[in-house]
Coordinates of C-alpha atoms in Angstrom, one line a residue:
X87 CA 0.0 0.0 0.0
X88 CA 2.7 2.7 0.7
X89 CA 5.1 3.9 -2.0
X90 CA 8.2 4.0 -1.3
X91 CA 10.4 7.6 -1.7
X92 CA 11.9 6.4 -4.8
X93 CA 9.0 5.3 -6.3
X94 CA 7.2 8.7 -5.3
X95 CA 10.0 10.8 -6.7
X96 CA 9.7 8.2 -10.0
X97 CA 6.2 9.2 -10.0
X98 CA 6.6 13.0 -10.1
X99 CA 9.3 12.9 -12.6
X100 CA 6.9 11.0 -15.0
X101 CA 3.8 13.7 -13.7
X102 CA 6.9 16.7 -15.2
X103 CA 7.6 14.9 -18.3
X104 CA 3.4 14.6 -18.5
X105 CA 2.9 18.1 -18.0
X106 CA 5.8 19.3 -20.3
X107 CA 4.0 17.6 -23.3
X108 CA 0.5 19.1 -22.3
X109 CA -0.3 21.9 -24.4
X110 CA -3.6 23.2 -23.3
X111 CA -4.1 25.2 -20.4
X112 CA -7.5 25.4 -17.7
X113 CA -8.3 27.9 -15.9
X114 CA -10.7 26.3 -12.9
X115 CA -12.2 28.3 -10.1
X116 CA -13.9 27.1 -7.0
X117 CA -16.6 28.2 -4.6
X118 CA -18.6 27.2 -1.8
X119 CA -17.6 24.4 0.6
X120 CA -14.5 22.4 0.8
X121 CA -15.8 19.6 -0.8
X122 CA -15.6 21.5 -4.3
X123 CA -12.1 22.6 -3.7
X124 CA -11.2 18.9 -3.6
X125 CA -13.4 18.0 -6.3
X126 CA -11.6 21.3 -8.7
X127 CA -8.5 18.7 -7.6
X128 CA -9.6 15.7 -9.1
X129 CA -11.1 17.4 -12.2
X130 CA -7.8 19.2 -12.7
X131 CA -6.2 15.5 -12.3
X132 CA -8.2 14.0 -14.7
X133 CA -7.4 16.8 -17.6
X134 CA -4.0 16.9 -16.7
X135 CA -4.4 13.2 -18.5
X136 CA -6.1 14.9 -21.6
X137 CA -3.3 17.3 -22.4
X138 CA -4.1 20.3 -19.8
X139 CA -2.0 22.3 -17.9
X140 CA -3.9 24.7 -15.3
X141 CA -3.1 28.5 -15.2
X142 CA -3.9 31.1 -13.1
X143 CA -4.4 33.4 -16.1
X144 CA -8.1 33.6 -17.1
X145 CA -7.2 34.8 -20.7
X146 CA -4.4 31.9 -21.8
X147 CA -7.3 29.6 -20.6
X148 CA -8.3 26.7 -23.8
X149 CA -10.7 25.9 -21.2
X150 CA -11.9 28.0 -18.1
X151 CA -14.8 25.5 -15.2
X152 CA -15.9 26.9 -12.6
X153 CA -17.4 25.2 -9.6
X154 CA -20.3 25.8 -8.0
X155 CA -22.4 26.0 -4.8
X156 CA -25.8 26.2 -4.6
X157 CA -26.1 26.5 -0.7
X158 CA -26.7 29.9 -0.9
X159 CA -28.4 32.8 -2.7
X160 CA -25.2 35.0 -2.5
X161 CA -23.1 31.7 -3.8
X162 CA -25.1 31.3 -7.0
X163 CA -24.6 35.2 -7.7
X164 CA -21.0 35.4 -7.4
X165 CA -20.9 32.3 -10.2
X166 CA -23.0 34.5 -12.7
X167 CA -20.8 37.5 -12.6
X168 CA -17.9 35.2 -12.9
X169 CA -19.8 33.6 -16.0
X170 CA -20.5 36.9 -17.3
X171 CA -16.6 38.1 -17.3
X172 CA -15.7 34.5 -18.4
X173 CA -17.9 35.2 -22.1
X174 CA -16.3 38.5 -22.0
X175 CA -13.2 37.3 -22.5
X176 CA -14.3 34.6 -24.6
X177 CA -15.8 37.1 -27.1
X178 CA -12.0 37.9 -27.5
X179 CA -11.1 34.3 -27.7
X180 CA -13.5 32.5 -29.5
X181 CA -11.8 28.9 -29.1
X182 CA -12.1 29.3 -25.3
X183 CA -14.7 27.0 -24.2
X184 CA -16.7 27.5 -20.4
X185 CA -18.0 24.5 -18.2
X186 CA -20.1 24.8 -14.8
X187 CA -19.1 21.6 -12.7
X188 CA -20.6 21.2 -9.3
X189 CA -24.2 21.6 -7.5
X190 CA -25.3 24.4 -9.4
X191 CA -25.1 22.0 -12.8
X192 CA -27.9 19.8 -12.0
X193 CA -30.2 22.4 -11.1
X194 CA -29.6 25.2 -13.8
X195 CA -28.3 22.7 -16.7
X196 CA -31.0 24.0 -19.2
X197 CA -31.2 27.3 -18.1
X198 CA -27.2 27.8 -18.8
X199 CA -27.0 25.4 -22.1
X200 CA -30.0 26.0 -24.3
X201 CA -32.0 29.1 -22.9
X202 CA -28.8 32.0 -21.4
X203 CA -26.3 30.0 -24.2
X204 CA -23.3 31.1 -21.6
X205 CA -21.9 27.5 -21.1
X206 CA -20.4 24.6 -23.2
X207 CA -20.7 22.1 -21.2
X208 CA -21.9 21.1 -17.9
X209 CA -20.8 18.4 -15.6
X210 CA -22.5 17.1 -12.2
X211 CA -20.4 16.4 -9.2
X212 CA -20.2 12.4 -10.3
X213 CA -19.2 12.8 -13.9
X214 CA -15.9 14.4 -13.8
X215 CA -14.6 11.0 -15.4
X216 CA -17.0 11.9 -18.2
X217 CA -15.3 15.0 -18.8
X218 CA -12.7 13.6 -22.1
X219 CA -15.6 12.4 -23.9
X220 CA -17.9 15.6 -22.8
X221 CA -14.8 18.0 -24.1
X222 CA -15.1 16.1 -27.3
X223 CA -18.5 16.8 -27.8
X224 CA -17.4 20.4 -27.6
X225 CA -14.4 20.2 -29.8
X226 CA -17.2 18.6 -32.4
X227 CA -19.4 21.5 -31.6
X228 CA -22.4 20.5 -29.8
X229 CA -23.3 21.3 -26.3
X230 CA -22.1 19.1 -23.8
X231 CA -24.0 18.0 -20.4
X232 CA -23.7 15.0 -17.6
X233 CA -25.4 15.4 -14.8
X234 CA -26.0 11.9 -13.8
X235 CA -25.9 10.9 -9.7
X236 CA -24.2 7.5 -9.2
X237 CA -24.3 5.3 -6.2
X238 CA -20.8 4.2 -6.4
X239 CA -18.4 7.0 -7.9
X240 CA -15.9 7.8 -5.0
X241 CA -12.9 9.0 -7.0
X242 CA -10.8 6.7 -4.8
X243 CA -8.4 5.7 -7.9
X244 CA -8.0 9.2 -9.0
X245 CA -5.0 11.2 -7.8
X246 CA -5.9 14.6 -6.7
X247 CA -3.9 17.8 -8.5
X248 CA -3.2 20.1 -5.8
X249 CA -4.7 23.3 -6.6
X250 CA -3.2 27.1 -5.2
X251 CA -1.8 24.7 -2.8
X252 CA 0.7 25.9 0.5
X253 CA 2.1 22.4 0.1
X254 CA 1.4 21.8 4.1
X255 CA -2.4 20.9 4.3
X256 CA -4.2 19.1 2.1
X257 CA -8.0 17.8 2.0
X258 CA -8.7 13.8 1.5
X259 CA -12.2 13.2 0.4
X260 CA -13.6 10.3 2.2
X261 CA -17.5 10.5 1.1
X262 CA -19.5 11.7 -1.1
X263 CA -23.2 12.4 -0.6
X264 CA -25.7 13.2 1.9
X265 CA -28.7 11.2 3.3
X266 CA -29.5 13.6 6.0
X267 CA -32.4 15.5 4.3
X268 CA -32.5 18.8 6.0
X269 CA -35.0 20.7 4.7
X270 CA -33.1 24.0 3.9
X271 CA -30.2 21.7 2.2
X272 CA -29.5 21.3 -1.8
X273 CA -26.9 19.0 -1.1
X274 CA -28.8 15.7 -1.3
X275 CA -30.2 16.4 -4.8
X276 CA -27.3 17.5 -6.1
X277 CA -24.4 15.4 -4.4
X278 CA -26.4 12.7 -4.1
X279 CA -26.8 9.6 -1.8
X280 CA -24.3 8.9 0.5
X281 CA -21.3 6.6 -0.3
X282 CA -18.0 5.3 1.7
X283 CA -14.5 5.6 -0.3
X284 CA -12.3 2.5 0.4
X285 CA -10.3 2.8 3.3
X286 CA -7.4 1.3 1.7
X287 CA -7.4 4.6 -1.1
X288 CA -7.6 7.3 1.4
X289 CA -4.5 5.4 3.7
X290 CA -2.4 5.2 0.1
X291 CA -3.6 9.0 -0.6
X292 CA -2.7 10.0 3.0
X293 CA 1.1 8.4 2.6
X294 CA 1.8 9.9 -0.6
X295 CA 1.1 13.4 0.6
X296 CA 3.4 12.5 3.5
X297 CA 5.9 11.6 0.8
X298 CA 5.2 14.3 -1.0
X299 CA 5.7 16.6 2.4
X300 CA 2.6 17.9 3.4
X301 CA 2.0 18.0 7.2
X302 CA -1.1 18.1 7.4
X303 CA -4.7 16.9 6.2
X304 CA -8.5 17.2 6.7
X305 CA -10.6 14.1 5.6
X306 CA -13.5 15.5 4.4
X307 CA -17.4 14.7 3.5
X308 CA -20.3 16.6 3.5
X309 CA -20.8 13.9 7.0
X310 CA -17.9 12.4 7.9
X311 CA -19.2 10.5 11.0
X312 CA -21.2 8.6 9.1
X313 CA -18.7 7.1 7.7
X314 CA -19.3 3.4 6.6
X315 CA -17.0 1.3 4.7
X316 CA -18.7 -2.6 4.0
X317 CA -16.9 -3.3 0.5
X318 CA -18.9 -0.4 -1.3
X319 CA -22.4 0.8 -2.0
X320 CA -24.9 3.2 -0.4
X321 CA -24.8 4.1 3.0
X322 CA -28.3 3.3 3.5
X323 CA -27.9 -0.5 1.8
X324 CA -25.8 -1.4 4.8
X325 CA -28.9 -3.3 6.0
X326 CA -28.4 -5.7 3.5
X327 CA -25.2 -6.6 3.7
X328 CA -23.6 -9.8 4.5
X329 CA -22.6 -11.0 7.8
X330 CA -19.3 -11.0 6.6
X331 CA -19.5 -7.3 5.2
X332 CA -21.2 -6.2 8.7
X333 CA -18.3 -8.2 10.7
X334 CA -15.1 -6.3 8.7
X335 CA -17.2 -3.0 7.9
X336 CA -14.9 0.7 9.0
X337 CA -16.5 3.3 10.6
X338 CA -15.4 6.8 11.3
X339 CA -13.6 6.3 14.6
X340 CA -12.2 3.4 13.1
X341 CA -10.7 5.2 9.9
X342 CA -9.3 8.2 12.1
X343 CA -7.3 5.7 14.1
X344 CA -6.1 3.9 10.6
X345 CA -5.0 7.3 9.4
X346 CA -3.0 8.9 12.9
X347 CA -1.7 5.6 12.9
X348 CA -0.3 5.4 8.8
X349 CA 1.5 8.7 9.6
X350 CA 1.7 9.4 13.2
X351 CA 3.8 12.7 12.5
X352 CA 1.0 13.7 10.3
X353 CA -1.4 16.0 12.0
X354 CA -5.3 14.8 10.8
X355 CA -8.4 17.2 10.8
X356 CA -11.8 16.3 9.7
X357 CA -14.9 18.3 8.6
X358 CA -18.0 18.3 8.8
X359 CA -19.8 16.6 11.6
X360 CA -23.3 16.0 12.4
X361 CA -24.4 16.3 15.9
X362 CA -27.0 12.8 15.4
X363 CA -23.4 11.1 14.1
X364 CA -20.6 12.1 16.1
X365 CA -20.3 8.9 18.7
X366 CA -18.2 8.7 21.5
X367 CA -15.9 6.4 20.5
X368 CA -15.0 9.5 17.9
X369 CA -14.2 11.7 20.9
X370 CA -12.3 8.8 22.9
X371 CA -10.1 7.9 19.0
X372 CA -9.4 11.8 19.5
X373 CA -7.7 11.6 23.1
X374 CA -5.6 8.6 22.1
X375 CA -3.4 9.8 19.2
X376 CA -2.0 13.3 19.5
X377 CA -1.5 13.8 15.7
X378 CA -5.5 14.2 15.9
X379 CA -6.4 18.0 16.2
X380 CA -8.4 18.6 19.3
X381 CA -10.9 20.7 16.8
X382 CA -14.7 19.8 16.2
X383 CA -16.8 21.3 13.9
X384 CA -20.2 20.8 14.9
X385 CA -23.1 22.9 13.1
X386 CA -26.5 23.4 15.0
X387 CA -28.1 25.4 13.2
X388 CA -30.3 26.4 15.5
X389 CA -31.2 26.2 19.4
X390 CA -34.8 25.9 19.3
X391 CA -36.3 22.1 19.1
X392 CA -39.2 23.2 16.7
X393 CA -37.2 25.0 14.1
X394 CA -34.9 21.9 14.5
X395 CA -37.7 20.0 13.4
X396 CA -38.9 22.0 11.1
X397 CA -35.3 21.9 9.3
X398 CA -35.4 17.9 9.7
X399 CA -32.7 17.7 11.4
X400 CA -31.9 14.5 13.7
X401 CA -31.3 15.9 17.1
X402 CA -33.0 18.1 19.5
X403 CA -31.5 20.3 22.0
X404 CA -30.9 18.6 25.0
X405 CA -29.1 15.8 22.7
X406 CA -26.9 18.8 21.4
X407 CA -26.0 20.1 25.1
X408 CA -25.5 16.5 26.0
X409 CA -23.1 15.9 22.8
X410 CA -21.2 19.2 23.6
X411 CA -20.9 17.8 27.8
X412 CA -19.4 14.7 26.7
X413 CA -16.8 16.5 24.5
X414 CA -16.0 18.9 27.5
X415 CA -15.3 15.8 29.6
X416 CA -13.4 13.9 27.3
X417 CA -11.7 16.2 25.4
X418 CA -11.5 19.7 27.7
X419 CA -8.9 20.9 25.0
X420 CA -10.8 20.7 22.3
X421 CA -12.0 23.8 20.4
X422 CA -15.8 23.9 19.2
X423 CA -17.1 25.7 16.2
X424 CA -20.5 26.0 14.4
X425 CA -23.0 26.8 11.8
X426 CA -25.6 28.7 12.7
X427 CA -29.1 30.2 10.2
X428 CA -30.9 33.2 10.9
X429 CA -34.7 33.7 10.3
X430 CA -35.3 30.1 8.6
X431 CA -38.9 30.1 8.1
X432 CA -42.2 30.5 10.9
X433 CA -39.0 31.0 13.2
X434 CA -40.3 33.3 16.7
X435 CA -38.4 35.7 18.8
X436 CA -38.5 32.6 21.4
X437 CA -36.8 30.3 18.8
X438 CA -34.2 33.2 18.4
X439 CA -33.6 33.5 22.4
X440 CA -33.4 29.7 22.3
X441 CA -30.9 30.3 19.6
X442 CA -28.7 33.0 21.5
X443 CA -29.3 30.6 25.2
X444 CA -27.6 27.7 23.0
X445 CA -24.7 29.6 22.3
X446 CA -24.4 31.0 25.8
X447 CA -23.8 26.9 27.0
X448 CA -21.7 26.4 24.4
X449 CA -19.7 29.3 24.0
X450 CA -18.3 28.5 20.7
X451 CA -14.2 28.9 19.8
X452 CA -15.9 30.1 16.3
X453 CA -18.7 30.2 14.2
X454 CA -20.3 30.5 10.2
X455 CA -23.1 32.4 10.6
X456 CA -26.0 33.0 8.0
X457 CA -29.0 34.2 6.9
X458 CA -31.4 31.6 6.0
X459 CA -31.6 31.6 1.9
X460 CA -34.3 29.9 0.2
X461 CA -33.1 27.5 -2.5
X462 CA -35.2 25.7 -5.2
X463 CA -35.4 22.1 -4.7
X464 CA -35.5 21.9 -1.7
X465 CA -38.3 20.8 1.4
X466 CA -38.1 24.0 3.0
X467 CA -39.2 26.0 -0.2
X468 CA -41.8 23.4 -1.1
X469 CA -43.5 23.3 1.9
X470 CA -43.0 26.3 4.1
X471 CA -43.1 30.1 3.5
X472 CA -40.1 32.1 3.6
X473 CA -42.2 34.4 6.5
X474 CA -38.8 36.2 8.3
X475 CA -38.4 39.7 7.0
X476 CA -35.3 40.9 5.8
X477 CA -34.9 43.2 8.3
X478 CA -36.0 40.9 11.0
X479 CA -33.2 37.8 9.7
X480 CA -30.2 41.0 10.0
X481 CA -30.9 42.1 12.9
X482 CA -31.1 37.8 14.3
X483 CA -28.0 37.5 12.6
X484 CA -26.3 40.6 13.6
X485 CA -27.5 39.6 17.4
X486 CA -26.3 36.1 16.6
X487 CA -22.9 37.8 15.0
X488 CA -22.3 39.8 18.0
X489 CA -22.7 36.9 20.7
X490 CA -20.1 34.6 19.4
X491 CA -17.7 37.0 19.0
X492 CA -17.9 37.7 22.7
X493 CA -17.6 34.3 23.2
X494 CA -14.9 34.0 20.6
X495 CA -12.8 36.8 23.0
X496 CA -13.6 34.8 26.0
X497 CA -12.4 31.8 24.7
X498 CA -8.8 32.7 22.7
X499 CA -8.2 35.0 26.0
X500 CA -7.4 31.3 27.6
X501 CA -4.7 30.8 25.8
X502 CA -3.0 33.7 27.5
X503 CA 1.2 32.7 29.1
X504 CA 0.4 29.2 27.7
X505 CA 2.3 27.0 25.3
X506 CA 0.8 26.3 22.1
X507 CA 2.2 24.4 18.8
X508 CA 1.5 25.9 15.8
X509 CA 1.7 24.2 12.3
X510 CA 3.2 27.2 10.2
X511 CA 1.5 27.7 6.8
X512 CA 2.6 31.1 5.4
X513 CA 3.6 34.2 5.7
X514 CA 1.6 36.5 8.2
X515 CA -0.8 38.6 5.7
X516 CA 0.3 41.5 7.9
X517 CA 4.0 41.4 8.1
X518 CA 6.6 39.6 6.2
X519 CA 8.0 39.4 9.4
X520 CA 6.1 36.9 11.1
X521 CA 5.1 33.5 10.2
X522 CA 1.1 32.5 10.3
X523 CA 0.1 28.9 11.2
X524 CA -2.3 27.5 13.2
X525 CA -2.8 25.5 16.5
X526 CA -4.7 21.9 16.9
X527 CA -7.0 24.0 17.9
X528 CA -7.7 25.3 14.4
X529 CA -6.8 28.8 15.7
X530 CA -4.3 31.2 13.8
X531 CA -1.3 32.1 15.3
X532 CA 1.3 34.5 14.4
X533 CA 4.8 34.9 15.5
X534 CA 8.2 36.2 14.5
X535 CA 9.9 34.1 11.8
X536 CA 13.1 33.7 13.1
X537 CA 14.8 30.8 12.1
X538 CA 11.9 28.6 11.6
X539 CA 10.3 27.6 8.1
X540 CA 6.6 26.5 6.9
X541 CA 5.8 23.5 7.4
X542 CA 7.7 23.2 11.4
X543 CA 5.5 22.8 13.8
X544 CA 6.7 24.8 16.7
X545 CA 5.6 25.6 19.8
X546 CA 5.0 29.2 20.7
X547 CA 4.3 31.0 24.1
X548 CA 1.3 33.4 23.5
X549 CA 1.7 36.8 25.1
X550 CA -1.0 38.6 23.7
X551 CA -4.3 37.8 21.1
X552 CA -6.5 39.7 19.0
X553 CA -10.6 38.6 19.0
X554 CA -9.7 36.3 16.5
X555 CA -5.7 35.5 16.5
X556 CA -2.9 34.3 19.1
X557 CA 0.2 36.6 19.0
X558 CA 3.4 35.5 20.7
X559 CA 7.3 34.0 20.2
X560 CA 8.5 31.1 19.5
X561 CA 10.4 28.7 22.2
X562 CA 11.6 25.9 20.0
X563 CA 10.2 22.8 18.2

């Protein structure tokens, strides 16, 4: 299973010689969740194979994708303007073609290919291996379009092209899908039902960024605790499974410890969680290998049990609070971040202080906070009447906004005269001075360079913080 130095460095020399004969360049830009940034990976991988080299130049571009979200209102706005300068340059260069890949393909094909004409082609999250033949439709002229969900397609054999990369952390996909149906959630109909990779994949992946030197990586799914490895299929065809594929199935907890334990100098992240999935034995895999980051991200989405339910999600409040106790006792270091929405639909001023009351148990290292954004296809818009008014969701959110990052001060300030080890990643964006990394905490950190280079991790003594960022010296490795 692991490659051997020589046979990594082998490897890249043959990826050079590939690349020095590709002649065609992509341009590929990314939005929305972490998943498409590892997806823009895999596409970019795959093309590398049909004679493409990726650029950071829009106008070089042969071939300029862009990959969507459809989460939010905002998300699918940003793509159109970025469509709309993408055809302005194509008027310039007629030969350049444009693709939409992602969630918004499904949903908008049509609309983009035969009624707006401001695409070529457009590609659904599981045909990226589709993409040679859809480029040839293309090159031949015609519109191209595969939006087809499959119940297998993992990407486990494909290797990922690191993209804008800081060559220290990288993101290892481990599912794909979603079969929690929250109601304010596109991610089921576009993404698709939820599906394991093989264990044995992500382990080789993991090793060959270690070989490659990267430090650090976040295995990733839209819900990674529901993890489920039984020799392939759905998620939700587990039930039918042999005794023998029940008996030798992986879980989460199970993967983590195969992963800290493949590269125990490797530090290991994962994202996202879901409150009705994260078991204990995921907390107690946490305490036994240091390499795992002592970091939780645990959307709520909201602290009152009827909006909950109204939003379909799996867990009520007092399951939250005892989820977030056990982690406290288990795991005291850890940090805890959220997601929180605004004004989802027939939500009261009581849901809202139930809401804010949540967060004052919690008390959250960090948070993503949003107003709720109605999106076609899904329950929410079918069933129940966006009913918040603007104003009213701002003024939740700004409220909501305001809490955390009182809690976020109260938090970082107990870091204060301790020690800390901090990954470095980069440069500090506000001195050249100072390196920028971050702790297993998942908090930034900035200090003075020194000596050190990216990719140590050091430890540093923090003398002083912003709201948001530890300040302090280094004291050695």
């Amino acid at each position: 299973m692991k490659k051997t130095i020589d046979e990594n460095k082998q490897g890249e020399s043959l990826f050079l010689e590939a690349k020095q004969e590709n002649s065609r360049k992509l341009f590929i830009e990314s939005y929305g969740c972490a998943m498409n940034f590892s997806d823009s990976e895999i596409v970019a991988s795959i093309l590398s194979e049909q004679g493409f080299n990726t650029t950071q130049n829009l106008e070089d571009a042969d071939l300029v994708l862009v990959n969507t979200c459809s989460i939010r209102d905002k998300a699918e706005q940003t793509v159109r303007k970025r469509l709309e300068k993408y055809n302005a340059v194509k008027r310039i260069n007629p030969k350049m073609k444009v693709g939409v890949l992602g969630c918004m393909a499904e949903r908008l094909k049509t609309k983009f290919l035969e009624e707006e004409k401001i695409v070529d082609l457009v590609v659904g999250p599981d045909a990226y291996k589709d993409l040679p033949n859809l480029l040839a439709e293309v090159d031949d002229g015609r519109d191209a379009i595969n939006v087809v969900l499959s119940k297998e397609e993992t990407y486990g054999d494909i290797s990922p092209v690191r993209l804008n990369s800081n060559g220290v952390s990288a993101l290892v996909s481990i599912t794909r899908g979603c079969d929690n149906m929250c109601t304010f959630c596109v991610v089921p109909f576009t993404r698709g039902r939820e599906r394991s990779r093989d264990p044995h994949s992500i382990i080789e992946e993991v090793n060959d960024l270690w070989n490659k030197g990267f430090k650090e990586i976040t295995l990733l799914g839209q819900n990674v605790d529901s993890y489920l490895w039984y020799g392939g299929g759905l998620k939700k065809d587990f039930s039918k499974a042999s005794d023998l594929q029940k008996a030798t199935a992986i879980n989460f907890s199970q993967l983590l410890e195969l992963c800290a334990k493949a590269q125990p100098k490797m530090r290991i992240r994962f994202s996202t969680s879901n409150p009705q999935d994260l078991t204990l034995d995921v907390i107690k895999t946490m305490t036994k290998f240091d390499n795992i980051c002592k970091h939780i991200h645990l959307p709520v989405q909201s602290g009152s049990n009827r909006i909950l339910k109204e939003m379909n999600r799996l867990h009520t409040r007092e399951d939250y609070f005892n989820l977030i106790d056990n982690i406290r006792r288990i795991l005291p270091e850890c940090s805890i971040s959220q997601d929180l929405i605004a004004g989802f639909p027939t939500e009261t001023e009581q849901d809202h202080q139930d809401t804010l009351s949540l967060m004052e148990y919690v008390k959250y290292n960090f948070g993503f906070m949003y107003m709720y954004s109605e999106r076609p296809g899904t329950m929410a818009e079918r069933k129940l009447e966006d009913d918040v008014t603007e104003d009213t969701k701002k003024r939740r959110l700004a409220e909501i906004v305001q809490l955390q990052r009182e809690h976020g001060a109260i938090q970082i300030k107990k870091y204060l005269n301790t020690e800390v080890e901090v990954l470095i990643e980069r440069e500090s964006k506000k001195s050249n001075d100072q390196w920028s990394g971050k702790t297993s905490q998942n908090i930034v950190a900035v200090f003075p360079k020194e000596n050190f280079k990216v990719g140590e991790l050091v430890k540093v003594k923090v003398l002083d913080c912003t709201s948001a960022t530890l300040i302090g010296e280094a004291v050695g490795y």
